[in-house]
Amino acid sequence: METTLRGVGVSHGVAIGEVRHMGTAVLEPPAKQIPAQEAGREQGRARQAVDAVAADLMARGNLAGGEAQAVLEAQAMMAQDPELMADVDRRIAVGSTAERAVYDAFAAYRELLANAGEYLAGRVADLDDVRNRIVARLLGVPMPGVPDSDHPYVLVARDLAPADTALLDPSLVLGFVTEEGGPTSHSAILARALGVPAVVALPGAVELAEGTVVAVDGSTGEVFVHPSEEKKTRLTAEAAERRAALAASTGPGATADGHKVPLLANVGGPADVPAAVAAGAEGVGLFRTEFLFLDDSENAPSEEKQLAAYRQVLEAFPEGRVVVRVLDAGADKPLAFLTPADEPNPALGVRGLRTLLDHPDVLRTQLTALAKAAEGLPVHLEVMAPMVADRADARAFADACRAAGLRAKFGAMVEIPSAALRARSILREVEFLSLGTNDLAQYTFAADRQVGAVSRLQDPWQPALLDLVALSAEAARAEGKSCGVCGEAASDPLLACVLTGLGVTSLSMGAASLPYVRATLAKFTLAQCERAAAAARAADSAEEARSAAQAVLSGE
């Protein structure tokens, strides 16, 4: 009998196929003692396994490229953490086997992360994956991961580690469903980059029996178990209609009555550029520069290395707009040479611009490299600071840009509620705003973006979040400046219309979402978008806001 389950749709499209589950996690190794004379050998085994897993993660990252590469390189750094390895060596020295020492050391570190505030608790799944890979190698058993199959399937898991998601084969993995995660989790972001339909935060997902036929709608978040032939036909037809509409939609972003809404791409590095160009991006709305700093956790990249990477992206968009976010280190992106290791709550501590202002040489080098990379190019370079809290922050960043000789617009990201509430004050120091809706939601609702249990509060349709977007857009309009959205909210085609109605002047998203947003915007006038935005803000919940906007745009 057909049943319907509802989670959070995070990547557009429809997938129909049989359920296949992720490989099971590694079993806990036995706690047996070894003679003292074997300690050296066991320590060597542990080091070899750790290095092999780190190398594998780096290799997967190089293959995947882009955002996936940054995530996997961070996991490789996690595997080789000096303090973790010192703990492993200590445990082996008092009699543990290599596999047991790794298991126990990671368990202790896991507890520290779990108790370090919700932001870092979201890294626990990544840590568990690293541990499982190391222990599996030491035990000589198959790695946990994506199942082997000759036939396409729908992948179901409690959660997906970045190492698995990054290398999913879209020809075999039709879509995936997870019980945990949220709309802005790493797996969700990577799913959108891959163009794989995905639903996360689905209660009871892992209880779906192997081989069960399901239909996954990554737009609505619905998963139909044992779908009828009629349902399959309808979903397939709707998917075909959407693909046809996407193919017919080309050119710059605009509403039906010609109101221009530039559609830009979020990129994590040069590897993401070809997909953005192919999708018709009008530029880059968020160039994340962290990928350059993850190669070496002990040292910042040289000016020359940064210059070469920046120029590669800038050259891809002649006459286009490229918005670069300076290094956003801290919280879930710690760097040994920059961020303190003993902060009680890193998400609320020294991160983003705060870190850079504490290390002005790192900021100066990055800004100088950007200035040199743009020399002689017709590109419209804009540079923005992450985690701006107030006018003083904005002024400090603007002063640093001028001191570095940067001939570009400089702006501020709105990721903290105070920045939205005082947006007009901040705009007296900078030339544009860019809304990072992922972190803005996280800080507005005290709801970690990686924790599935609070995913409803991470929903970008929350009316309180729309109110903060509206405040920022109104401030920018009053100052005669621009206000874009570069968070994941922009990748929702319906929400893109609402954001346009709120006064947002540009939208930036993963390349795979650009055709969907372009086609949807072209169906409605600016006035319709404004009415939909007003209806959404008048609602009391995210679900009601979406329904209200949908009703307006469908003419109900």
Coordinates of C-alpha atoms in Angstrom, one line a residue:
M1 CA 0.0 0.0 0.0
E2 CA 1.3 3.4 -0.9
T3 CA 2.4 5.7 2.0
T4 CA 3.8 9.2 2.1
L5 CA 6.7 10.3 4.3
R6 CA 7.8 13.9 4.6
G7 CA 11.3 15.2 5.3
V8 CA 13.1 18.3 4.0
G9 CA 13.7 18.5 0.3
V10 CA 17.2 19.9 -0.3
S11 CA 18.0 19.1 -4.0
H12 CA 15.5 19.4 -6.9
G13 CA 14.3 16.5 -9.0
V14 CA 12.5 13.2 -8.8
A15 CA 14.1 9.8 -8.3
I16 CA 12.2 6.5 -8.5
G17 CA 14.0 3.3 -7.6
E18 CA 14.7 0.6 -5.0
V19 CA 16.2 1.4 -1.6
R20 CA 19.8 0.5 -0.9
H21 CA 21.3 1.2 2.5
M22 CA 24.8 2.5 3.3
G23 CA 27.3 -0.1 4.5
T24 CA 27.2 -0.7 8.2
A25 CA 29.5 1.1 10.6
V26 CA 32.6 -0.7 11.9
L27 CA 32.0 -2.8 15.0
E28 CA 33.8 -1.8 18.2
P29 CA 37.2 -3.6 18.3
P30 CA 37.9 -5.9 21.3
A31 CA 39.6 -4.4 24.3
K32 CA 42.6 -6.7 24.6
Q33 CA 46.0 -6.0 26.1
I34 CA 49.3 -6.2 24.2
P35 CA 52.8 -6.9 25.6
A36 CA 54.9 -3.7 26.1
Q37 CA 57.4 -4.8 23.5
E38 CA 54.7 -4.6 20.8
A39 CA 53.8 -1.0 21.5
G40 CA 56.2 0.4 18.8
R41 CA 54.8 -1.9 16.1
E42 CA 51.2 -1.0 17.0
Q43 CA 52.0 2.7 17.0
G44 CA 53.4 2.3 13.5
R45 CA 50.3 0.4 12.4
A46 CA 48.1 3.2 13.7
R47 CA 50.2 5.9 12.0
Q48 CA 50.2 4.0 8.7
A49 CA 46.4 3.6 8.8
V50 CA 45.8 7.2 9.7
D51 CA 48.1 8.4 6.9
A52 CA 46.4 6.1 4.4
V53 CA 42.9 7.3 5.3
A54 CA 44.0 10.9 5.1
A55 CA 45.6 10.3 1.7
D56 CA 42.4 8.6 0.5
L57 CA 40.3 11.5 1.7
M58 CA 42.6 14.0 -0.1
A59 CA 42.5 11.9 -3.2
R60 CA 38.7 11.8 -3.1
G61 CA 38.7 15.6 -2.7
N62 CA 41.0 16.1 -5.7
L63 CA 38.6 13.9 -7.8
A64 CA 35.5 15.7 -6.6
G65 CA 36.9 19.3 -6.7
G66 CA 35.1 22.4 -5.5
E67 CA 33.2 22.5 -2.2
A68 CA 33.6 18.7 -1.8
Q69 CA 37.3 19.1 -1.9
A70 CA 37.3 21.6 0.9
V71 CA 35.1 19.4 3.1
L72 CA 37.2 16.3 2.5
E73 CA 40.5 18.1 3.1
A74 CA 39.1 19.2 6.4
Q75 CA 38.3 15.6 7.2
A76 CA 41.9 14.6 6.3
M77 CA 43.2 17.2 8.7
M78 CA 40.9 15.8 11.4
A79 CA 42.4 12.3 10.9
Q80 CA 45.9 13.6 11.4
D81 CA 45.2 15.9 14.3
P82 CA 48.4 15.9 16.4
E83 CA 46.6 15.9 19.7
L84 CA 44.4 12.9 18.6
M85 CA 47.5 11.0 17.4
A86 CA 49.3 11.7 20.7
D87 CA 46.4 10.3 22.6
V88 CA 46.4 7.2 20.4
D89 CA 50.2 6.7 21.1
R90 CA 49.6 7.1 24.8
R91 CA 46.8 4.5 24.8
I92 CA 49.0 2.0 22.9
A93 CA 51.9 2.6 25.3
V94 CA 49.8 1.4 28.2
G95 CA 48.7 -1.8 26.4
S96 CA 45.9 -1.1 23.8
T97 CA 46.0 -2.4 20.3
A98 CA 46.2 0.1 17.5
E99 CA 42.5 -0.3 16.5
R100 CA 41.3 -0.1 20.1
A101 CA 43.5 3.0 20.8
V102 CA 42.1 4.7 17.8
Y103 CA 38.5 3.8 18.7
D104 CA 38.9 5.1 22.3
A105 CA 40.9 8.2 21.4
F106 CA 38.2 9.2 18.8
A107 CA 35.5 8.5 21.4
A108 CA 37.1 10.9 23.8
Y109 CA 37.5 13.6 21.2
R110 CA 33.9 12.9 20.0
E111 CA 32.6 13.6 23.5
L112 CA 34.5 16.9 23.6
L113 CA 33.0 18.0 20.3
A114 CA 29.5 16.9 21.4
N115 CA 29.8 19.0 24.5
A116 CA 31.4 22.0 22.8
G117 CA 28.1 23.6 21.6
E118 CA 25.8 22.6 18.8
Y119 CA 27.9 24.1 16.1
L120 CA 30.8 21.8 16.7
A121 CA 28.5 18.9 17.6
G122 CA 27.5 18.9 14.0
R123 CA 31.1 17.7 13.1
V124 CA 30.5 14.5 15.1
A125 CA 29.2 12.6 12.0
D126 CA 32.4 13.6 10.1
L127 CA 34.6 12.5 13.0
D128 CA 32.8 9.1 13.2
D129 CA 33.3 8.6 9.5
V130 CA 37.1 9.2 9.9
R131 CA 37.3 6.8 12.9
N132 CA 35.4 4.1 11.0
R133 CA 37.7 4.3 8.0
I134 CA 40.8 4.1 10.2
V135 CA 39.5 1.2 12.3
A136 CA 38.3 -0.7 9.2
R137 CA 41.7 -0.4 7.6
L138 CA 43.4 -1.7 10.8
L139 CA 40.9 -4.6 11.1
G140 CA 41.2 -5.4 7.4
V141 CA 37.5 -5.2 6.8
P142 CA 35.6 -3.4 4.0
M143 CA 35.2 0.3 4.4
P144 CA 31.7 1.6 5.4
G145 CA 30.2 3.4 2.5
V146 CA 28.1 3.4 -0.6
P147 CA 26.9 -0.1 -1.6
D148 CA 28.1 -1.9 -4.7
S149 CA 25.3 -2.2 -7.3
D150 CA 25.1 -2.7 -11.0
H151 CA 21.6 -1.2 -11.1
P152 CA 20.5 2.4 -10.2
Y153 CA 19.1 2.8 -6.7
V154 CA 17.9 5.3 -4.1
L155 CA 20.5 5.5 -1.3
V156 CA 19.2 5.6 2.2
A157 CA 21.3 6.3 5.3
R158 CA 21.1 7.7 8.8
D159 CA 23.5 10.4 7.5
L160 CA 25.9 10.7 4.7
A161 CA 29.6 11.4 5.3
P162 CA 31.1 14.0 2.9
A163 CA 33.6 11.4 1.7
D164 CA 30.7 9.3 0.4
T165 CA 28.5 12.1 -0.9
A166 CA 31.3 13.7 -2.8
L167 CA 31.9 10.8 -5.1
L168 CA 28.4 9.6 -5.6
D169 CA 27.9 8.4 -9.2
P170 CA 24.7 10.1 -10.5
S171 CA 24.3 7.3 -13.1
L172 CA 23.8 4.8 -10.3
V173 CA 22.6 6.8 -7.3
L174 CA 19.2 8.2 -8.5
G175 CA 18.7 10.1 -5.3
F176 CA 19.2 9.8 -1.6
V177 CA 17.3 10.0 1.7
T178 CA 18.8 10.6 5.1
E179 CA 17.2 10.4 8.6
E180 CA 19.5 13.2 9.9
G181 CA 21.0 16.4 8.4
G182 CA 19.4 19.7 7.5
P183 CA 18.9 21.9 4.5
T184 CA 22.3 23.5 4.9
S185 CA 24.3 20.5 5.9
H186 CA 27.4 19.6 3.9
S187 CA 25.6 16.6 2.3
A188 CA 22.7 18.8 1.2
I189 CA 25.1 21.4 -0.4
L190 CA 27.0 18.7 -2.2
A191 CA 23.8 17.0 -3.4
R192 CA 22.8 20.3 -5.0
A193 CA 26.2 20.6 -6.6
L194 CA 25.8 17.0 -8.0
G195 CA 22.3 17.6 -9.2
V196 CA 21.1 14.5 -7.3
P197 CA 17.5 14.7 -5.8
A198 CA 17.7 14.5 -2.0
V199 CA 15.5 14.5 1.1
V200 CA 17.0 14.9 4.6
A201 CA 15.7 14.9 8.1
L202 CA 13.1 12.1 7.2
P203 CA 12.0 10.4 10.4
G204 CA 12.3 6.6 10.2
A205 CA 14.3 6.6 6.9
V206 CA 16.6 3.9 8.0
E207 CA 13.7 1.6 8.7
L208 CA 12.8 1.4 5.0
A209 CA 13.5 -2.2 4.0
E210 CA 16.2 -3.0 1.5
G211 CA 14.7 -3.3 -2.0
T212 CA 11.6 -1.2 -1.2
V213 CA 10.5 0.9 -4.2
V214 CA 10.3 4.6 -3.3
A215 CA 9.7 7.8 -5.2
V216 CA 11.7 10.8 -3.9
D217 CA 10.7 14.3 -4.7
G218 CA 13.6 16.5 -3.8
S219 CA 11.6 19.7 -4.3
T220 CA 8.7 19.0 -1.9
G221 CA 10.6 16.7 0.6
E222 CA 8.1 13.9 0.0
V223 CA 9.0 10.3 -0.2
F224 CA 6.4 7.9 -1.5
V225 CA 6.8 4.3 -0.3
H226 CA 5.4 1.6 -2.7
P227 CA 4.2 4.4 -5.1
S228 CA 1.3 3.4 -7.4
E229 CA 1.9 3.2 -11.2
E230 CA -0.3 6.3 -11.5
K231 CA 1.9 8.2 -9.0
K232 CA 5.0 7.1 -10.8
T233 CA 3.6 8.3 -14.1
R234 CA 2.5 11.6 -12.7
L235 CA 5.8 12.3 -11.0
T236 CA 7.8 11.3 -14.1
A237 CA 5.6 13.6 -16.3
E238 CA 6.0 16.5 -13.9
A239 CA 9.8 16.0 -13.9
A240 CA 9.8 15.9 -17.7
E241 CA 7.8 19.2 -17.8
R242 CA 10.3 20.8 -15.4
R243 CA 13.3 19.7 -17.6
A244 CA 11.6 21.1 -20.7
A245 CA 11.0 24.4 -19.0
L246 CA 14.6 24.5 -17.8
A247 CA 15.9 23.8 -21.4
A248 CA 13.7 26.7 -22.7
S249 CA 14.9 29.1 -20.1
T250 CA 18.1 31.0 -21.0
G251 CA 19.6 34.4 -20.6
P252 CA 19.9 36.8 -17.7
G253 CA 17.6 36.4 -14.7
A254 CA 14.5 38.5 -14.8
T255 CA 10.8 38.5 -13.8
A256 CA 8.1 38.2 -16.4
D257 CA 7.8 42.0 -16.7
G258 CA 11.5 42.5 -17.2
H259 CA 12.7 43.3 -13.7
K260 CA 16.3 42.2 -13.7
V261 CA 17.5 39.8 -11.0
P262 CA 21.1 38.8 -11.7
L263 CA 21.6 35.1 -11.1
L264 CA 25.1 34.3 -9.8
A265 CA 26.9 31.1 -8.8
N266 CA 28.4 30.0 -5.5
V267 CA 31.8 28.5 -6.1
G268 CA 34.4 26.9 -3.8
G269 CA 37.3 27.3 -6.2
P270 CA 38.4 27.1 -9.8
A271 CA 37.0 23.6 -10.2
D272 CA 33.5 24.8 -9.8
V273 CA 33.8 27.4 -12.5
P274 CA 33.0 25.3 -15.6
A275 CA 29.6 24.2 -14.2
A276 CA 28.8 27.7 -13.3
V277 CA 29.6 29.0 -16.8
A278 CA 27.7 26.1 -18.4
A279 CA 24.6 26.9 -16.3
G280 CA 24.6 30.5 -17.5
A281 CA 25.7 32.2 -14.3
E282 CA 26.0 35.9 -14.8
G283 CA 29.0 36.0 -12.4
V284 CA 29.9 34.7 -9.0
G285 CA 28.0 35.8 -5.9
L286 CA 30.0 33.9 -3.4
F287 CA 33.6 32.8 -4.0
R288 CA 34.6 30.9 -0.9
T289 CA 38.4 31.2 -0.5
E290 CA 38.8 28.6 2.3
F291 CA 39.9 25.9 -0.1
L292 CA 43.3 27.6 -0.4
F293 CA 43.9 27.6 3.3
L294 CA 43.0 24.0 3.9
D295 CA 46.1 22.6 2.1
D296 CA 48.3 23.4 5.0
S297 CA 46.8 23.8 8.4
E298 CA 50.0 25.2 9.8
N299 CA 50.7 28.1 7.4
A300 CA 48.7 30.5 5.3
P301 CA 49.1 30.2 1.5
S302 CA 51.6 32.6 -0.2
E303 CA 50.4 35.7 -2.0
E304 CA 51.6 34.1 -5.3
K305 CA 49.5 30.9 -4.7
Q306 CA 46.4 33.0 -3.9
L307 CA 46.9 35.3 -6.8
A308 CA 47.0 32.4 -9.3
A309 CA 43.8 30.8 -8.0
Y310 CA 41.9 34.1 -7.8
R311 CA 42.9 35.1 -11.3
Q312 CA 41.7 31.8 -12.7
V313 CA 38.2 32.5 -11.4
L314 CA 38.2 36.2 -12.4
E315 CA 39.2 35.4 -16.0
A316 CA 36.2 33.1 -16.4
F317 CA 33.7 36.0 -16.1
P318 CA 34.9 38.8 -18.3
E319 CA 32.6 41.8 -17.8
G320 CA 30.8 39.8 -15.1
R321 CA 30.5 40.4 -11.3
V322 CA 32.7 38.2 -9.0
V323 CA 32.1 38.6 -5.2
V324 CA 34.9 37.2 -3.2
R325 CA 34.4 36.3 0.5
V326 CA 37.7 36.7 2.4
L327 CA 38.8 33.8 4.6
D328 CA 36.0 32.6 6.9
A329 CA 38.0 30.6 9.5
G330 CA 36.9 29.4 12.9
A331 CA 34.0 27.4 14.3
D332 CA 33.7 24.3 12.0
K333 CA 36.6 25.5 9.9
P334 CA 39.5 25.7 12.4
L335 CA 43.0 26.5 11.2
A336 CA 45.9 25.8 13.6
F337 CA 47.8 29.0 12.7
L338 CA 44.7 31.2 13.1
T339 CA 42.0 29.9 15.4
P340 CA 42.3 29.1 19.2
A341 CA 41.9 25.4 20.1
D342 CA 40.4 26.0 23.5
E343 CA 37.4 28.2 22.8
P344 CA 34.4 27.0 24.8
N345 CA 31.9 27.8 22.0
P346 CA 33.8 28.6 18.7
A347 CA 30.5 29.5 16.8
L348 CA 30.1 32.4 19.2
G349 CA 33.8 33.2 19.5
V350 CA 36.6 34.5 17.3
R351 CA 35.6 33.5 13.7
G352 CA 35.3 35.1 10.3
L353 CA 36.3 38.8 10.3
R354 CA 37.1 38.7 14.0
T355 CA 39.8 36.2 13.2
L356 CA 41.2 38.2 10.4
L357 CA 41.3 41.4 12.4
D358 CA 43.3 39.6 15.0
H359 CA 45.7 38.5 12.2
P360 CA 46.0 41.6 10.0
D361 CA 48.9 40.1 8.0
V362 CA 46.7 37.3 6.8
L363 CA 44.0 39.7 5.7
R364 CA 46.5 42.1 4.1
T365 CA 48.1 39.3 2.0
Q366 CA 44.7 38.1 0.8
L367 CA 43.5 41.5 -0.1
T368 CA 46.8 42.3 -1.9
A369 CA 46.6 39.1 -3.9
L370 CA 43.0 39.9 -4.9
A371 CA 44.1 43.4 -6.0
K372 CA 46.9 42.0 -8.2
A373 CA 44.7 39.2 -9.6
A374 CA 42.2 41.8 -10.9
E375 CA 44.8 44.0 -12.6
G376 CA 44.1 44.4 -16.3
L377 CA 40.9 42.4 -16.2
P378 CA 37.5 43.9 -17.1
V379 CA 35.8 41.9 -14.4
H380 CA 33.8 43.7 -11.7
L381 CA 35.5 42.5 -8.5
E382 CA 33.7 42.9 -5.2
V383 CA 35.1 41.7 -1.8
M384 CA 33.2 41.0 1.3
A385 CA 33.8 40.2 4.9
P386 CA 32.1 37.3 6.8
M387 CA 30.5 37.6 10.2
V388 CA 30.2 41.4 10.3
A389 CA 28.4 42.4 13.5
D390 CA 28.2 46.2 13.4
R391 CA 29.5 49.4 11.8
A392 CA 32.9 49.2 13.6
D393 CA 33.5 45.8 12.0
A394 CA 32.5 47.2 8.6
R395 CA 34.7 50.2 9.0
A396 CA 37.7 48.1 10.0
F397 CA 37.2 45.9 6.9
A398 CA 36.8 48.9 4.6
D399 CA 40.0 50.5 6.0
A400 CA 41.9 47.2 5.4
C401 CA 40.7 47.1 1.8
R402 CA 41.8 50.7 1.1
A403 CA 45.1 50.1 2.8
A404 CA 45.8 47.1 0.5
G405 CA 45.1 49.3 -2.6
L406 CA 42.1 47.2 -3.6
R407 CA 40.2 48.8 -6.4
A408 CA 36.9 47.0 -5.9
K409 CA 33.7 47.4 -4.1
F410 CA 33.8 46.1 -0.6
G411 CA 30.9 44.9 1.3
A412 CA 29.6 43.0 4.4
M413 CA 27.9 39.7 4.8
V414 CA 24.7 39.7 6.9
E415 CA 24.9 36.5 8.9
I416 CA 24.2 37.9 12.4
P417 CA 20.9 39.4 13.4
S418 CA 22.6 42.6 14.6
A419 CA 23.8 43.2 11.1
A420 CA 20.3 43.0 9.7
L421 CA 18.9 45.2 12.4
R422 CA 21.6 47.9 11.9
A423 CA 22.1 47.3 8.1
R424 CA 21.7 51.0 7.2
S425 CA 24.5 51.9 9.7
I426 CA 26.8 49.3 8.2
L427 CA 26.1 50.5 4.7
R428 CA 27.6 53.9 5.6
E429 CA 30.9 52.1 5.6
V430 CA 30.6 49.6 2.8
E431 CA 29.1 49.5 -0.7
F432 CA 26.9 46.4 -0.6
L433 CA 25.4 43.7 1.5
S434 CA 25.2 39.9 0.9
L435 CA 22.9 37.8 3.0
G436 CA 24.3 34.4 4.2
T437 CA 20.9 32.9 5.1
N438 CA 22.4 29.7 6.4
D439 CA 24.3 31.3 9.3
L440 CA 21.7 34.0 9.7
A441 CA 19.1 31.4 10.4
Q442 CA 21.4 29.6 12.7
Y443 CA 22.1 32.6 14.8
T444 CA 18.5 33.9 14.7
F445 CA 17.0 30.7 16.0
A446 CA 19.9 29.3 18.0
A447 CA 19.6 26.2 15.8
D448 CA 22.7 24.5 14.5
R449 CA 22.7 24.0 10.7
Q450 CA 24.0 20.5 11.0
V451 CA 21.6 19.1 13.6
G452 CA 18.5 17.4 12.0
A453 CA 16.5 17.7 15.2
V454 CA 16.2 21.5 14.8
S455 CA 15.9 21.5 11.0
R456 CA 12.5 23.2 11.1
L457 CA 14.2 26.2 12.6
Q458 CA 16.8 26.2 9.8
D459 CA 14.1 26.4 7.2
P460 CA 14.7 29.6 5.2
W461 CA 10.9 30.1 4.9
Q462 CA 10.7 31.0 8.6
P463 CA 8.9 34.4 8.7
A464 CA 11.3 35.8 11.3
L465 CA 14.2 35.2 8.8
L466 CA 12.2 36.8 6.0
D467 CA 11.7 39.8 8.2
L468 CA 15.5 40.2 8.6
V469 CA 16.0 39.8 4.9
A470 CA 13.4 42.5 4.3
L471 CA 15.1 44.9 6.8
S472 CA 18.4 44.4 5.0
A473 CA 16.9 45.0 1.6
E474 CA 15.0 48.1 2.7
A475 CA 18.2 49.5 4.2
A476 CA 20.1 49.0 1.0
R477 CA 17.4 50.5 -1.1
A478 CA 17.3 53.6 1.2
E479 CA 21.1 54.0 0.8
G480 CA 21.0 53.4 -2.9
K481 CA 23.1 50.2 -2.7
S482 CA 22.7 46.5 -3.5
C483 CA 21.7 43.6 -1.3
G484 CA 22.1 40.1 -2.6
V485 CA 21.5 36.6 -1.1
C486 CA 24.3 34.1 -1.4
G487 CA 22.9 31.5 1.2
E488 CA 21.2 28.3 0.3
A489 CA 17.8 30.1 0.4
A490 CA 18.4 31.4 -3.1
S491 CA 18.4 27.9 -4.6
D492 CA 14.7 27.4 -3.8
P493 CA 12.9 28.6 -6.9
L494 CA 9.7 29.6 -5.1
L495 CA 11.7 31.3 -2.3
A496 CA 13.8 33.1 -4.9
C497 CA 10.6 34.8 -6.1
V498 CA 9.8 35.8 -2.5
L499 CA 13.3 37.1 -2.0
T500 CA 12.9 39.2 -5.1
G501 CA 9.6 40.5 -3.8
L502 CA 11.4 41.5 -0.5
G503 CA 13.7 43.7 -2.5
V504 CA 16.8 41.5 -2.9
T505 CA 18.8 42.7 -5.9
S506 CA 20.7 39.5 -6.9
L507 CA 20.6 35.8 -6.1
S508 CA 23.6 33.4 -5.9
M509 CA 23.4 29.6 -5.6
G510 CA 25.0 26.3 -6.6
A511 CA 25.2 26.0 -10.4
A512 CA 22.7 23.1 -10.5
S513 CA 20.0 25.3 -9.1
L514 CA 20.4 28.2 -11.6
P515 CA 18.1 26.8 -14.4
Y516 CA 15.3 26.1 -11.9
V517 CA 15.4 29.6 -10.4
R518 CA 15.7 31.3 -13.8
A519 CA 12.7 29.5 -15.2
T520 CA 10.5 30.1 -12.2
L521 CA 11.3 33.8 -11.9
A522 CA 10.4 34.3 -15.6
K523 CA 6.8 33.1 -14.9
F524 CA 5.9 35.9 -12.5
T525 CA 5.9 39.7 -12.4
L526 CA 7.6 41.8 -9.8
A527 CA 4.2 42.7 -8.4
Q528 CA 3.3 39.1 -8.0
C529 CA 6.6 38.4 -6.2
E530 CA 5.9 41.3 -3.9
R531 CA 2.5 40.0 -3.0
A532 CA 3.9 36.6 -2.4
A533 CA 6.6 38.1 -0.1
A534 CA 4.0 40.0 1.9
A535 CA 1.9 36.8 2.3
A536 CA 4.9 34.8 3.5
R537 CA 5.8 37.4 6.1
A538 CA 2.3 37.5 7.4
A539 CA 2.4 33.8 8.2
D540 CA 3.3 32.3 11.6
S541 CA 5.4 29.3 10.4
A542 CA 7.7 28.2 7.6
E543 CA 5.1 25.8 6.3
E544 CA 2.4 28.4 6.3
A545 CA 4.7 31.0 4.7
R546 CA 5.5 28.6 1.8
S547 CA 1.8 27.7 1.3
A548 CA 0.8 31.4 1.4
A549 CA 3.4 32.3 -1.2
Q550 CA 2.5 29.4 -3.4
A551 CA -1.2 30.4 -3.2
V552 CA -0.5 33.9 -4.4
L553 CA 1.7 32.8 -7.2
S554 CA -0.7 30.1 -8.4
G555 CA -3.6 32.6 -8.4
E556 CA -5.6 30.8 -5.7

